[in-house]
Coordinates of C-alpha atoms and ligand atoms in Angstrom, one line a residue:
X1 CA 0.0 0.0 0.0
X2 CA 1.3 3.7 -0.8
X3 CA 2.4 5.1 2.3
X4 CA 0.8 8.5 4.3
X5 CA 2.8 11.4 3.5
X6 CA 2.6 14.3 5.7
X7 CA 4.3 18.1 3.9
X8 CA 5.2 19.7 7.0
X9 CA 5.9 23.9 6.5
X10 CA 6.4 26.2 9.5
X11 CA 5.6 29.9 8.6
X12 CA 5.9 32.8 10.1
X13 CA 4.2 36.1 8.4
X14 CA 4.0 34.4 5.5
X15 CA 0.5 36.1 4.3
X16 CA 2.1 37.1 1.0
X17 CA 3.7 34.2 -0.2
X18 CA 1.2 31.4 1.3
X19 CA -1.9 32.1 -1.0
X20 CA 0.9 32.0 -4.0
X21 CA 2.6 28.6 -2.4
X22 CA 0.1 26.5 -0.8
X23 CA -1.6 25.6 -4.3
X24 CA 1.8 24.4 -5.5
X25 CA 2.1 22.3 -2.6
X26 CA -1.0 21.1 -3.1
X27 CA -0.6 20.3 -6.9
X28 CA 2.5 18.3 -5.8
X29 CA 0.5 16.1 -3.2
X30 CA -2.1 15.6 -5.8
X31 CA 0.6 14.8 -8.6
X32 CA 2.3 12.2 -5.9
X33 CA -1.4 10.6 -5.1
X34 CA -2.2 10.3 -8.8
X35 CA 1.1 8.1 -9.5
X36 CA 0.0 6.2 -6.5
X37 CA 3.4 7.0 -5.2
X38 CA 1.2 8.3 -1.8
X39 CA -1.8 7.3 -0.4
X40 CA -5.1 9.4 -0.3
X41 CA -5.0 10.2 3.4
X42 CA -2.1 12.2 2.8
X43 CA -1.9 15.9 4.0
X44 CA -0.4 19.5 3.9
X45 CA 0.4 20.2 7.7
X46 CA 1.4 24.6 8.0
X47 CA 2.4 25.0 10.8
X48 CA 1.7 28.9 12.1
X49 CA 4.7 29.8 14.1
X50 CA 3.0 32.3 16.2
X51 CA 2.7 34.6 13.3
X52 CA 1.6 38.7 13.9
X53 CA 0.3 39.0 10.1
X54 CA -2.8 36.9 9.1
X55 CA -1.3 33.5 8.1
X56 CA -3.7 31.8 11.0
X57 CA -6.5 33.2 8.8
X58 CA -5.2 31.8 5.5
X59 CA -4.2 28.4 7.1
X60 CA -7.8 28.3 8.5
X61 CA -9.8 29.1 5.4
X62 CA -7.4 26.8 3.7
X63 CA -8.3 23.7 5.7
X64 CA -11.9 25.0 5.5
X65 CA -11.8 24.5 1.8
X66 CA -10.1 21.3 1.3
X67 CA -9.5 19.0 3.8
X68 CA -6.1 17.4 1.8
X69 CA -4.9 21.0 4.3
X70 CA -4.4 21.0 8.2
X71 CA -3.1 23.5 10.1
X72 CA -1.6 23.7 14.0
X73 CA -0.9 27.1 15.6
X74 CA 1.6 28.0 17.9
X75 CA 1.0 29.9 21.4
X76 CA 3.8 32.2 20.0
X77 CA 6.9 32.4 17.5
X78 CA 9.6 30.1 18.3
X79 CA 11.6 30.1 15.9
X80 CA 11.8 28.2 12.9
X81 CA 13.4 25.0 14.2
X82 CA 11.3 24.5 16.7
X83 CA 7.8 25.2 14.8
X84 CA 9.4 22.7 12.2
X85 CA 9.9 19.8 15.0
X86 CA 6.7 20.8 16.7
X87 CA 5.2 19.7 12.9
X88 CA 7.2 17.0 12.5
X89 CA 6.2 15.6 15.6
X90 CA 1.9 16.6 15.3
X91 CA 2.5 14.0 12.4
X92 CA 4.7 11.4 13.3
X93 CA 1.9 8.9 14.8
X94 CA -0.1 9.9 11.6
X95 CA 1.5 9.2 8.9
X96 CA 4.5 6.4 7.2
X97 CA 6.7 9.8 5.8
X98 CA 7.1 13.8 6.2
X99 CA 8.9 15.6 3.8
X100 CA 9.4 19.0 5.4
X101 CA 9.9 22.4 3.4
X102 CA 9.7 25.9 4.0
X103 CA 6.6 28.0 3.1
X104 CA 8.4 30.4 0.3
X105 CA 8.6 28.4 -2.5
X106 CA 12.4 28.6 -2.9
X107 CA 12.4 24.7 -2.7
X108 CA 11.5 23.2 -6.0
X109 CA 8.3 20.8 -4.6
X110 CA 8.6 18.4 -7.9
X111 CA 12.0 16.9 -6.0
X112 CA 9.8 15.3 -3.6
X113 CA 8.7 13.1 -6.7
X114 CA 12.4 11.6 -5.7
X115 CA 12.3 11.7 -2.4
X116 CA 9.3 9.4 -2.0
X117 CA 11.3 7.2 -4.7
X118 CA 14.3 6.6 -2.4
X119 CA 12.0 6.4 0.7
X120 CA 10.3 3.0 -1.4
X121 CA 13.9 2.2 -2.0
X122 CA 14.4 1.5 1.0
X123 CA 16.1 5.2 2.9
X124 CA 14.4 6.2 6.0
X125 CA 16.4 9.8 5.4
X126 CA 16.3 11.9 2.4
X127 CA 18.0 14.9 2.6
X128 CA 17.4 17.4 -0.1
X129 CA 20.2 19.3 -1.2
X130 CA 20.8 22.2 -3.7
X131 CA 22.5 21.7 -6.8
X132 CA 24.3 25.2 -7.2
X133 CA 24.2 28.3 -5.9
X134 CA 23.9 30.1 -8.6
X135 CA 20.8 32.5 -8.1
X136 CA 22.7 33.7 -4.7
X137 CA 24.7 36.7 -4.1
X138 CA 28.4 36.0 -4.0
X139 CA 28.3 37.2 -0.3
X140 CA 25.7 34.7 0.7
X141 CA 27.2 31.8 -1.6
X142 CA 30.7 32.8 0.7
X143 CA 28.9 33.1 3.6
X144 CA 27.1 29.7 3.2
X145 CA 30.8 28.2 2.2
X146 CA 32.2 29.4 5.7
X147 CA 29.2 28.1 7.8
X148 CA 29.1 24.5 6.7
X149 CA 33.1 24.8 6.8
X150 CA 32.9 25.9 10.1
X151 CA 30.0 23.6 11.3
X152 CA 32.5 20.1 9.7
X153 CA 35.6 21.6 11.2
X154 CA 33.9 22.0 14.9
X155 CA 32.9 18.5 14.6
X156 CA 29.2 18.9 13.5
X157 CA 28.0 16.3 10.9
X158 CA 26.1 18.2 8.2
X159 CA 24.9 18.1 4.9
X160 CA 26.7 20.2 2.3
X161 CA 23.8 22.4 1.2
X162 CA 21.3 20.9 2.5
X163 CA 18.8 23.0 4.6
X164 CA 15.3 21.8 6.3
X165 CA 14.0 20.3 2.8
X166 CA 14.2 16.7 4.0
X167 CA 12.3 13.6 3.8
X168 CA 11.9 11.9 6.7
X169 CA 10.3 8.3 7.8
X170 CA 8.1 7.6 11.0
X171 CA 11.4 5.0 12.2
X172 CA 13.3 8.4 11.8
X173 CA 10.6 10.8 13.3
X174 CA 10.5 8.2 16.6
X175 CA 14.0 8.0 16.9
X176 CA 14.0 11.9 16.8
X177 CA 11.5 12.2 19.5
X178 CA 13.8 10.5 21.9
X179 CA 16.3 13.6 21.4
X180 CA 15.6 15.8 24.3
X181 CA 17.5 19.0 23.2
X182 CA 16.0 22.4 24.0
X183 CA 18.5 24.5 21.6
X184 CA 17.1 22.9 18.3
X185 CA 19.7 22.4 15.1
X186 CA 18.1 19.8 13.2
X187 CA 20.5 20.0 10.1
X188 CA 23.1 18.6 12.8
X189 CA 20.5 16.5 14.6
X190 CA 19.4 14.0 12.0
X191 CA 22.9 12.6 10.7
X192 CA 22.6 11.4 14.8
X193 CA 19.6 10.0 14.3
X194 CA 21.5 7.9 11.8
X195 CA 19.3 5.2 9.6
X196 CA 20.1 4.4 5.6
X197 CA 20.1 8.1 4.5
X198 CA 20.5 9.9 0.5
X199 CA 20.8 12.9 -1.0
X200 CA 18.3 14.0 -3.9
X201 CA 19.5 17.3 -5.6
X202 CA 17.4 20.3 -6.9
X203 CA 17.1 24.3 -7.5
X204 CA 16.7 26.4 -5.8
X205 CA 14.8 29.5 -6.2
X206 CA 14.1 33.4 -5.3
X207 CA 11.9 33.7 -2.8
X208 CA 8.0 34.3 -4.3
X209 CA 7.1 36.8 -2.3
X210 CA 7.7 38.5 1.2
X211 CA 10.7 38.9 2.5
X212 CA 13.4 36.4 4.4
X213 CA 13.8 35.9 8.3
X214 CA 17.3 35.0 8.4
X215 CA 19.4 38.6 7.8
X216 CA 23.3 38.2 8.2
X217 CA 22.8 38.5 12.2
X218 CA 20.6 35.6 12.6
X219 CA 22.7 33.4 10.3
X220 CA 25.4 33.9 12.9
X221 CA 23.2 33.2 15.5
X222 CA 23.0 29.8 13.8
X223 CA 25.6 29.1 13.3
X224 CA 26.8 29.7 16.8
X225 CA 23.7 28.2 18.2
X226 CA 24.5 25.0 16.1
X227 CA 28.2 24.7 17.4
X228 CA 27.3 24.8 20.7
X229 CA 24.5 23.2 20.8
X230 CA 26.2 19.7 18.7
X231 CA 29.7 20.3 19.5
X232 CA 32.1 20.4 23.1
X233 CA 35.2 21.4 21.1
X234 CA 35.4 24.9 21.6
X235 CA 35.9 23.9 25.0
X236 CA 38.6 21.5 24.3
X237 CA 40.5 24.4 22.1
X238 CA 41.4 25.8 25.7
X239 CA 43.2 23.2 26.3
X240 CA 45.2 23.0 23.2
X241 CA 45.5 26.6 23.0
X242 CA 47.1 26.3 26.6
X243 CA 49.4 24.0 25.7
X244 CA 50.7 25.9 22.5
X245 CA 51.5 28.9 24.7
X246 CA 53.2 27.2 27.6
X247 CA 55.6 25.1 24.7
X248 CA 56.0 28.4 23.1
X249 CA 56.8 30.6 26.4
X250 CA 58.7 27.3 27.5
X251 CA 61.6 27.8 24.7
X252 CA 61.1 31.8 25.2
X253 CA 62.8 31.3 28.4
X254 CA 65.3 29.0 27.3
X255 CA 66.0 31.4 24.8
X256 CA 66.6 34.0 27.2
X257 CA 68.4 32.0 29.4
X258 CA 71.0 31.4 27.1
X259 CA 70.8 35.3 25.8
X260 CA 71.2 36.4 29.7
X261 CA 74.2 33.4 29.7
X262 CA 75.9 36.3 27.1
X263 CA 74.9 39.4 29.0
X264 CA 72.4 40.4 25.6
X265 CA 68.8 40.4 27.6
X266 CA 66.9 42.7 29.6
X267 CA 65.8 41.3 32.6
X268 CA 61.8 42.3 31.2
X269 CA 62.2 39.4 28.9
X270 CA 62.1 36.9 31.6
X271 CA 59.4 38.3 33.2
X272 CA 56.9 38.4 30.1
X273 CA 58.8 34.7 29.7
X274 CA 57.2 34.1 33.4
X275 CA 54.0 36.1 32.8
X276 CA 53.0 33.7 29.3
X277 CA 53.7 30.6 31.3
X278 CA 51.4 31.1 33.9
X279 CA 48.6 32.3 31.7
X280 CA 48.9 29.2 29.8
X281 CA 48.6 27.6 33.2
X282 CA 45.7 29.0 33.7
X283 CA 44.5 28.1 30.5
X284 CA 44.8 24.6 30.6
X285 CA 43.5 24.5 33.8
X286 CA 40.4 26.1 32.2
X287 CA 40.3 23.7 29.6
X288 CA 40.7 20.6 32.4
X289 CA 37.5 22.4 34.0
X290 CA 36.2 23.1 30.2
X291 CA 36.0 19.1 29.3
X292 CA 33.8 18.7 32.6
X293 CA 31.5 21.2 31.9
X294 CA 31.2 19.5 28.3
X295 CA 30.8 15.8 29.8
X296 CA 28.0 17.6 32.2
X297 CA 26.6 19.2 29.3
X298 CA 26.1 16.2 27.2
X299 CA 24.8 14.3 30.3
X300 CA 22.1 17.0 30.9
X301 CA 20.7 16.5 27.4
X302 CA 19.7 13.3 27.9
X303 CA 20.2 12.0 24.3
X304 CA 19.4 8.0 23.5
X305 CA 22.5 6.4 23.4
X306 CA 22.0 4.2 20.8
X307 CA 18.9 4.1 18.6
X308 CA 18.0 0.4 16.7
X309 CA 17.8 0.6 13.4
X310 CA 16.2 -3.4 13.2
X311 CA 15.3 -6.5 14.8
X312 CA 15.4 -9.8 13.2
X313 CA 11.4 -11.4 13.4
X314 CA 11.5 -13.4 16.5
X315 CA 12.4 -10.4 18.3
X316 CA 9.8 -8.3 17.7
Ligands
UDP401 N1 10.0 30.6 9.9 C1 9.3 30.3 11.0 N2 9.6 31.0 12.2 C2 10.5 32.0 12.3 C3 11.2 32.3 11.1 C4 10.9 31.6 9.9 O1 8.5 29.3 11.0 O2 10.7 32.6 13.3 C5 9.7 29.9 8.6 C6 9.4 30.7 7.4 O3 8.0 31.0 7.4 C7 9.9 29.9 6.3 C8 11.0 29.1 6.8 O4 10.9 29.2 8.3 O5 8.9 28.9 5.9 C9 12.4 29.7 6.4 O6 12.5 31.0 6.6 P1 13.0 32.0 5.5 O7 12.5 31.7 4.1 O8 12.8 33.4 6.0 O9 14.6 31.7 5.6 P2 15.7 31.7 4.3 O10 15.1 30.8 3.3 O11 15.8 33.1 3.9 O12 16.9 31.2 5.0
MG402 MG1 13.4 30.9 2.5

């Protein structure tokens, strides 16, 4: 039997592009259902992140008109992560697969055609992922370059251009639920979750209408929000950084040792010799107290320790 797919969007003042977007979501759902790819008790699921505009009203008279729509709102805005799990998880007892995707239209809908292909194939994670960056401005296609860059080399698995676009099965949505994490990075998340995972590629557009919520200052915030909520190595730089200096301020007073030995050193050298030393004392020492606070850390989030991906038939 075709299984239940559940479009998950999150918006948030969205009242300009939704009545341009929702009908092309809704095309898509109707194009999957008609090649039998989904079944008929699939659904759109927008998700009303607390919005200020009149989104509520258009998700409303939506699901008044056709019932393929269903909308949840939130108390208040949350931020896009976390109205996009709150979605994701309003569906995951309801259906076999989400695909989630922002409200805007910059995320070509026919690659979820695909998706639901490598889903039947056997993936219980499809992560859609852009092919070029072509219709971006050079300082967001650099920016972009240094996030992920700086996301890998602070040890957070990601996706290379991948954003919240992402196919998801109910195995994967109930292994998600077990993560307990209040600061929400879910690009970072899922490769956790683990599970036979693919990449399906597509193009990305302008936005349709309205205007974007993540300006240069929030993408930071991201970025930095995603580091330290996936990653304890910032705190373990202390240490390394510690170690450097008390090598290098180590052979800065040999040096002047054997400078003094020849009468050709102030005596201030040995003293800023001294002073380096016992600041990178100190900063190991930090970084000794750092990797606690980062075991504690990782303790308090209460994360599954290992999520099982199958059982032969006798066990279950
Ligand atoms: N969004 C949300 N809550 C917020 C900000 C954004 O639900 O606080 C939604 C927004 O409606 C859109 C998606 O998150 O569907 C991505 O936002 P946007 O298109 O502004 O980001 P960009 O594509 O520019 O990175
Ligand atoms: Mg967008």
């Amino acid at each position: 039997m075709a299984p239940t797919l559940y479009i998950v969007i999150p918006c948030y003042n969205e009242e300009a592009v939704l009545p341009v977007t929702a009908p092309l979501f809704l095309q898509q759902l109707t194009a999957l259902q008609q090649a039998d790819l989904v079944s008929d008790s699939s659904r759109i699921l927008l998700v009303d992140d607390g919005s200020r505009d009149r989104t509520w009203e258009i998700i409303s008279a939506l699901a008044a008109e056709n019932c393929a729509y269903t909308g949840i709102s939130l108390s208040r805005n949350r931020g896009h992560q976390n109205a996009l799990l709150a979605g994701l998880m309003e569906a995951k007892d309801r259906c076999d697969i989400t695909i989630s995707i922002d409200c805007d239209g910059q995320d070509d809908p026919a690659a979820m055609e695909q998706m639901v292909h490598a889903y039947l194939d056997g993936c219980e994670v499809v992560y859609g992922v852009r092919r070029s960056r072509k219709s971006d401005t050079v300082f967001k296609r650099g920016t972009a370059r240094g996030f992920y860059r700086l996301l890998r080399g602070m040890g957070v698995d990601v996706v290379y251009d991948h954003a919240d676009y992402r196919l998801l099965s109910a195995k994967a949505l109930q292994a998600l639920a077990e993560f307990q994490e209040v600061n929400l990075f879910l690009r970072g998340m899922i490769p956790l979750v683990g599970f036979k995972s693919t990449s399906v590629y597509y193009d990305r557009h302008q936005r349709l209408a309205g205007k974007t919520h993540y300006p240069l200052r929030k993408m930071l915030h991201l970025a930095f929000d995603g580091i330290t909520s996936l990653s304890t190595k910032p705190l373990r730089m202390i240490s390394t950084l510690g170690v450097v200096l008390a090598l290098l301020s180590l052979l800065g007073i040999v040096w002047a040792l054997i400078a003094g030995w020849f009468g050709q050193v102030d005596s201030w050298v040995y003293l800023a010799a001294a002073v380096c030393l016992l600041g990178s004392i100190q900063l190991i020492c930090l970084g000794v107290i750092g990797e606690y606070v980062g075991k504690l850390y990782l303790e308090v989030k209460h994360r599954p320790r290992w999520i099982i991906g199958a059982r032969t038939e006798n066990e279950e």
